[in-house]
CSV table of C-alpha atoms in Angstrom, one decimal:
chain,number,residue,atom,x,y,z
A,1,UNK,CA,196.4,121.7,104.4
A,2,UNK,CA,194.5,123.3,107.2
A,3,UNK,CA,191.2,122.0,105.8
A,4,UNK,CA,192.7,118.5,105.6
A,5,UNK,CA,194.1,118.8,109.1
A,6,UNK,CA,190.7,120.0,110.5
A,7,UNK,CA,188.9,117.1,108.8
A,8,UNK,CA,191.1,114.4,110.4
A,9,UNK,CA,189.1,114.2,113.7
A,10,UNK,CA,185.8,114.0,111.8
A,11,UNK,CA,187.2,111.3,109.5
A,12,UNK,CA,188.6,109.3,112.5
A,13,UNK,CA,185.2,109.5,114.2
A,14,UNK,CA,183.3,108.4,111.1
A,15,UNK,CA,185.8,105.6,110.6
A,16,UNK,CA,185.3,104.4,114.1
A,17,UNK,CA,181.5,104.5,113.8
A,18,UNK,CA,181.7,102.5,110.6
A,19,UNK,CA,184.0,99.9,112.2
A,20,UNK,CA,181.7,99.6,115.2
A,21,UNK,CA,178.7,99.1,112.8
A,22,UNK,CA,180.7,96.5,110.8
A,23,UNK,CA,181.5,94.5,113.9
A,24,UNK,CA,177.9,94.8,115.3
A,25,UNK,CA,176.4,93.5,112.1
A,26,UNK,CA,179.3,91.1,111.3
A,27,UNK,CA,181.2,90.4,108.2
A,28,UNK,CA,178.6,87.9,107.0
A,29,UNK,CA,175.7,90.3,107.4
A,30,UNK,CA,174.5,88.6,110.6
A,31,UNK,CA,173.7,90.6,113.7
A,32,UNK,CA,176.2,89.9,116.4
A,33,UNK,CA,174.8,88.9,119.8
A,34,UNK,CA,177.4,89.1,122.6
A,35,UNK,CA,177.0,86.3,125.2
A,36,UNK,CA,178.4,86.7,128.7
A,37,UNK,CA,179.4,83.7,130.9
A,38,UNK,CA,178.2,84.1,134.5
A,39,UNK,CA,180.3,81.2,135.7
A,40,UNK,CA,183.5,79.4,134.9
A,41,UNK,CA,182.5,76.2,136.7
A,42,UNK,CA,182.2,72.8,134.9
A,43,UNK,CA,180.3,71.6,133.2
A,44,UNK,CA,178.9,74.9,132.0
A,45,UNK,CA,182.4,76.1,131.2
A,46,UNK,CA,185.2,73.5,131.3
A,47,UNK,CA,188.0,75.4,129.5
A,48,UNK,CA,187.4,78.9,128.3
A,49,UNK,CA,190.4,79.1,126.0
A,50,UNK,CA,189.4,75.9,124.2
A,51,UNK,CA,185.8,76.8,124.3
A,52,UNK,CA,184.9,73.6,126.0
A,53,UNK,CA,181.7,73.2,128.0
A,54,UNK,CA,177.9,73.1,127.8
A,55,UNK,CA,177.5,76.8,127.2
A,56,UNK,CA,179.8,76.8,124.2
A,57,UNK,CA,178.0,73.7,122.7
A,58,UNK,CA,174.6,75.4,123.1
A,59,UNK,CA,175.9,78.6,121.5
A,60,UNK,CA,177.3,76.6,118.6
A,61,UNK,CA,173.9,75.0,118.2
A,62,UNK,CA,172.1,78.3,118.2
A,63,UNK,CA,174.4,79.6,115.4
A,64,UNK,CA,173.9,76.5,113.3
A,65,UNK,CA,170.1,76.7,113.5
A,66,UNK,CA,169.6,80.1,112.0
A,67,UNK,CA,171.3,82.7,109.9
A,68,UNK,CA,170.0,86.0,111.3
A,69,UNK,CA,172.2,86.2,114.4
A,70,UNK,CA,175.8,85.3,115.2
A,71,UNK,CA,176.1,84.4,118.9
A,72,UNK,CA,179.6,84.9,120.2
A,73,UNK,CA,180.8,84.2,123.7
A,74,UNK,CA,183.0,86.9,125.3
A,75,UNK,CA,184.9,86.6,128.6
A,76,UNK,CA,183.6,89.5,130.6
A,77,UNK,CA,185.1,89.8,134.1
A,78,UNK,CA,182.5,88.3,136.4
A,79,UNK,CA,183.0,90.9,139.2
A,80,UNK,CA,182.4,93.7,136.8
A,81,UNK,CA,179.5,92.1,134.8
A,82,UNK,CA,176.8,92.9,137.3
A,83,UNK,CA,177.9,96.5,137.8
A,84,UNK,CA,179.0,97.5,134.3
A,85,UNK,CA,177.0,95.3,132.0
A,86,UNK,CA,175.3,98.3,130.4
A,87,UNK,CA,178.7,99.7,129.4
A,88,UNK,CA,180.2,96.4,128.2
A,89,UNK,CA,177.9,95.8,125.2
A,90,UNK,CA,176.5,92.6,126.7
A,91,UNK,CA,173.3,91.3,125.1
A,92,UNK,CA,172.5,88.0,126.8
A,93,UNK,CA,173.8,86.1,129.9
A,94,UNK,CA,174.1,82.4,129.4
A,95,UNK,CA,172.9,80.0,132.0
A,96,UNK,CA,172.2,82.3,134.9
A,97,UNK,CA,169.2,83.0,137.0
A,98,UNK,CA,167.0,86.1,136.7
A,99,UNK,CA,166.6,86.0,140.5
A,100,UNK,CA,170.3,86.6,141.0
A,101,UNK,CA,169.8,90.4,140.5
A,102,UNK,CA,169.3,90.3,136.7
A,103,UNK,CA,165.6,90.7,136.8
A,104,UNK,CA,166.0,94.0,138.7
A,105,UNK,CA,168.2,95.1,135.8
A,106,UNK,CA,165.5,94.5,133.1
A,107,UNK,CA,166.7,91.0,132.0
A,108,UNK,CA,164.0,88.7,130.6
A,109,UNK,CA,164.5,85.0,131.2
A,110,UNK,CA,164.1,82.3,128.7
A,111,UNK,CA,162.5,79.0,129.6
A,112,UNK,CA,164.2,77.2,132.5
A,113,UNK,CA,167.2,75.2,131.2
A,114,UNK,CA,168.3,73.6,134.4
A,115,UNK,CA,166.9,72.7,137.8
A,116,UNK,CA,169.9,73.2,140.0
A,117,UNK,CA,170.8,72.5,143.6
A,118,UNK,CA,173.9,73.1,145.8
A,119,UNK,CA,174.7,69.9,147.7
A,120,UNK,CA,176.9,69.0,150.6
A,121,UNK,CA,179.2,66.0,150.3
A,122,UNK,CA,181.9,64.2,152.2
A,123,UNK,CA,184.4,61.5,151.5
A,124,UNK,CA,182.8,58.1,151.9
A,125,UNK,CA,184.0,56.4,155.1
A,126,UNK,CA,185.5,59.6,156.5
A,127,UNK,CA,184.8,60.2,160.2
A,128,UNK,CA,185.4,63.6,161.7
A,129,UNK,CA,186.2,64.5,165.2
A,130,UNK,CA,182.8,65.4,166.8
A,131,UNK,CA,184.6,67.6,169.4
A,132,UNK,CA,185.9,70.0,166.6
A,133,UNK,CA,183.7,72.4,164.6
A,134,UNK,CA,182.9,71.0,161.2
A,135,UNK,CA,185.1,72.5,158.4
A,136,UNK,CA,183.4,73.3,155.1
A,137,UNK,CA,184.9,74.0,151.7
A,138,UNK,CA,183.0,76.5,149.5
A,139,UNK,CA,183.6,78.8,146.6
A,140,UNK,CA,184.6,82.4,147.3
A,141,UNK,CA,182.0,84.9,146.3
A,142,UNK,CA,179.2,82.4,145.9
A,143,UNK,CA,175.9,82.8,147.8
A,144,UNK,CA,174.8,79.9,150.0
A,145,UNK,CA,171.8,79.5,152.2
A,146,UNK,CA,173.9,78.4,155.1
A,147,UNK,CA,175.6,81.8,155.0
A,148,UNK,CA,172.3,83.7,154.5
A,149,UNK,CA,173.2,84.2,150.8
A,150,UNK,CA,175.8,86.8,151.9
A,151,UNK,CA,179.2,86.4,150.4
A,152,UNK,CA,180.7,88.8,152.9
A,153,UNK,CA,179.3,86.8,155.8
A,154,UNK,CA,180.7,83.7,154.1
A,155,UNK,CA,184.2,85.1,154.0
A,156,UNK,CA,184.1,85.8,157.8
A,157,UNK,CA,182.9,82.3,158.9
A,158,UNK,CA,185.8,80.7,160.8
A,159,UNK,CA,184.8,77.2,159.8
A,160,UNK,CA,184.7,77.8,156.1
A,161,UNK,CA,187.7,77.4,153.8
A,162,UNK,CA,187.2,79.4,150.6
A,163,UNK,CA,188.6,78.5,147.2
A,164,UNK,CA,188.3,79.7,143.6
A,165,UNK,CA,186.2,77.0,142.1
A,166,UNK,CA,184.3,73.8,142.7
A,167,UNK,CA,187.1,71.5,141.5
A,168,UNK,CA,189.2,72.9,144.3
A,169,UNK,CA,186.4,72.2,146.8
A,170,UNK,CA,186.5,68.6,145.6
A,171,UNK,CA,190.2,68.3,146.0
A,172,UNK,CA,190.1,69.6,149.6
A,173,UNK,CA,187.5,66.9,150.5
A,174,UNK,CA,189.4,64.2,148.7
A,175,UNK,CA,192.6,65.1,150.6
A,176,UNK,CA,190.7,65.3,153.9
A,177,UNK,CA,191.7,69.0,154.4
A,178,UNK,CA,188.1,69.7,155.3
A,179,UNK,CA,185.2,67.7,156.6
A,180,UNK,CA,182.8,68.4,153.8
A,181,UNK,CA,182.3,70.5,150.7
A,182,UNK,CA,179.5,72.2,148.9
A,183,UNK,CA,179.2,72.2,145.1
A,184,UNK,CA,176.4,72.3,142.4
A,185,UNK,CA,174.6,69.1,141.5
A,186,UNK,CA,175.5,69.8,137.9
A,187,UNK,CA,179.2,69.7,138.8
A,188,UNK,CA,178.7,66.4,140.6
A,189,UNK,CA,176.9,64.9,137.6
A,190,UNK,CA,179.8,66.0,135.4
A,191,UNK,CA,182.3,64.3,137.9
A,192,UNK,CA,180.1,61.1,137.8
A,193,UNK,CA,180.6,61.0,134.0
A,194,UNK,CA,184.2,62.2,133.6
A,195,UNK,CA,185.7,60.8,136.8
A,196,UNK,CA,183.5,57.9,137.9
A,197,UNK,CA,186.2,56.5,140.2
A,198,UNK,CA,186.3,59.8,142.1
A,199,UNK,CA,182.5,60.1,142.2
A,200,UNK,CA,182.2,56.5,143.6
A,201,UNK,CA,184.2,57.6,146.7
A,202,UNK,CA,181.8,60.5,147.6
A,203,UNK,CA,178.9,60.5,150.0
A,204,UNK,CA,176.5,63.1,148.8
A,205,UNK,CA,173.6,64.5,150.8
A,206,UNK,CA,170.8,64.6,148.2
A,207,UNK,CA,168.1,64.8,150.8
A,208,UNK,CA,169.2,68.1,152.4
A,209,UNK,CA,170.3,70.6,149.7
A,210,UNK,CA,171.6,73.9,150.7
A,211,UNK,CA,169.3,75.6,148.2
A,212,UNK,CA,167.7,75.2,144.8
A,213,UNK,CA,167.7,77.4,141.7
A,214,UNK,CA,167.2,77.4,138.0
A,215,UNK,CA,169.3,78.7,135.1
A,216,UNK,CA,168.0,80.4,132.0
A,217,UNK,CA,169.3,82.5,129.1
A,218,UNK,CA,168.8,86.1,130.2
A,219,UNK,CA,168.0,88.6,127.5
A,220,UNK,CA,169.1,92.2,128.4
A,221,UNK,CA,167.1,95.3,127.3
A,222,UNK,CA,169.7,96.2,124.7
A,223,UNK,CA,169.7,92.8,123.0
A,224,UNK,CA,169.0,92.6,119.3
A,225,UNK,CA,167.5,89.1,119.8
A,226,UNK,CA,164.3,88.8,121.8
A,227,UNK,CA,163.4,86.3,124.5
A,228,UNK,CA,160.7,84.9,122.2
A,229,UNK,CA,163.2,84.2,119.5
A,230,UNK,CA,165.5,82.5,122.1
A,231,UNK,CA,162.6,80.4,123.3
A,232,UNK,CA,161.7,79.4,119.8
A,233,UNK,CA,165.2,78.2,119.2
A,234,UNK,CA,165.2,76.2,122.5
A,235,UNK,CA,161.9,74.5,121.5
A,236,UNK,CA,163.4,73.5,118.2
A,237,UNK,CA,166.4,72.0,119.9
A,238,UNK,CA,164.1,70.1,122.3
A,239,UNK,CA,161.9,68.9,119.4
A,240,UNK,CA,164.8,67.5,117.5
A,241,UNK,CA,166.5,66.0,120.6
A,242,UNK,CA,169.6,68.1,120.1
A,243,UNK,CA,169.5,69.8,123.5
A,244,UNK,CA,169.1,66.4,125.2
A,245,UNK,CA,172.1,65.1,123.3
A,246,UNK,CA,174.2,68.1,124.3
A,247,UNK,CA,173.3,67.7,128.0
A,248,UNK,CA,174.1,64.0,127.9
A,249,UNK,CA,177.7,64.8,127.0
A,250,UNK,CA,178.1,66.3,130.4
A,251,UNK,CA,176.0,63.9,132.5
A,252,UNK,CA,173.1,66.4,132.6
A,253,UNK,CA,169.4,66.0,131.9
A,254,UNK,CA,167.0,68.5,130.4
A,255,UNK,CA,164.3,69.6,132.9
A,256,UNK,CA,161.3,67.3,132.8
A,257,UNK,CA,158.9,70.1,131.9
A,258,UNK,CA,160.9,70.7,128.7
A,259,UNK,CA,161.7,67.1,127.9
A,260,UNK,CA,158.1,66.0,128.1
A,261,UNK,CA,157.1,68.7,125.6
A,262,UNK,CA,159.0,66.8,122.9
A,263,UNK,CA,156.1,64.3,122.5
A,264,UNK,CA,153.6,67.1,122.2
A,265,UNK,CA,155.2,68.3,119.0
A,266,UNK,CA,153.2,65.6,117.1
A,267,UNK,CA,149.9,67.2,118.2
A,268,UNK,CA,149.8,70.9,117.3
A,269,UNK,CA,147.1,71.8,119.9
A,270,UNK,CA,148.9,70.1,122.8
A,271,UNK,CA,152.3,71.5,121.6
A,272,UNK,CA,151.3,75.1,121.5
A,273,UNK,CA,149.3,74.7,124.7
A,274,UNK,CA,152.6,73.6,126.4
A,275,UNK,CA,154.4,76.6,125.0
A,276,UNK,CA,152.0,79.0,126.6
A,277,UNK,CA,151.9,77.1,129.9
A,278,UNK,CA,155.7,76.7,130.3
A,279,UNK,CA,156.4,80.2,129.0
A,280,UNK,CA,154.1,81.7,131.7
A,281,UNK,CA,155.8,79.5,134.3
A,282,UNK,CA,159.3,80.7,133.3
A,283,UNK,CA,158.2,84.3,133.6
A,284,UNK,CA,156.7,83.6,137.0
A,285,UNK,CA,159.8,81.8,138.3
A,286,UNK,CA,162.1,84.7,137.4
A,287,UNK,CA,160.6,87.5,139.4
């Protein structure tokens, strides 16, 4: 009895290790790759519970293209992700930018998947009182050039109304609760597709963006899948036209540098030359 009782802790530990190994490899023998979402904003993520949005579609495509890895999206708390990512068993960050602190944490970026901008917009025909300070709607915790990329400074600006997401920014502008809002160009493209009647009422300042950025798939040091393997899958989606099709669902366009490479796949020399050139460019952009 004593021997059995003394062995229970060891048995529990072994069982736990076996369970962890089982889930890491997966029931099908595939290696699990945990994917974190850096944003809950449309169109990247439209509805987490229903797994709607571009990120979910791209992850599904990655899973259908190969059998070695099983990419699974997990909802990690955004505020904790940057601080505790190494304790949370996160392997890759989907559609973030290495410049947003991840490069300093050892993340390697894939090829650039979007060329993004944050844009100011107003309601068409709206005229504000010039004697009153302009009121701006923005997303709490985001980093904008007009606030020196400082979210703490942003929260202290008296003429800024902070909300939880870009859809709320849009509603404030629509209801004339603020003079103008700031959202991503990707969000506006999604609105143009999903709510054209709303988009038609907006006056968007395309010529003076707040700032520009790119998004990539970021591969963390503990990831079982390499950045080269991710890039290989991206190129295959580009060559088949699948990535372009997924983007079109949300009113988005694949960056020109990637899209043009599709025609190069017919010429092996030009194709592999483009891989080298664009791969080097992606590394340079991230640091």
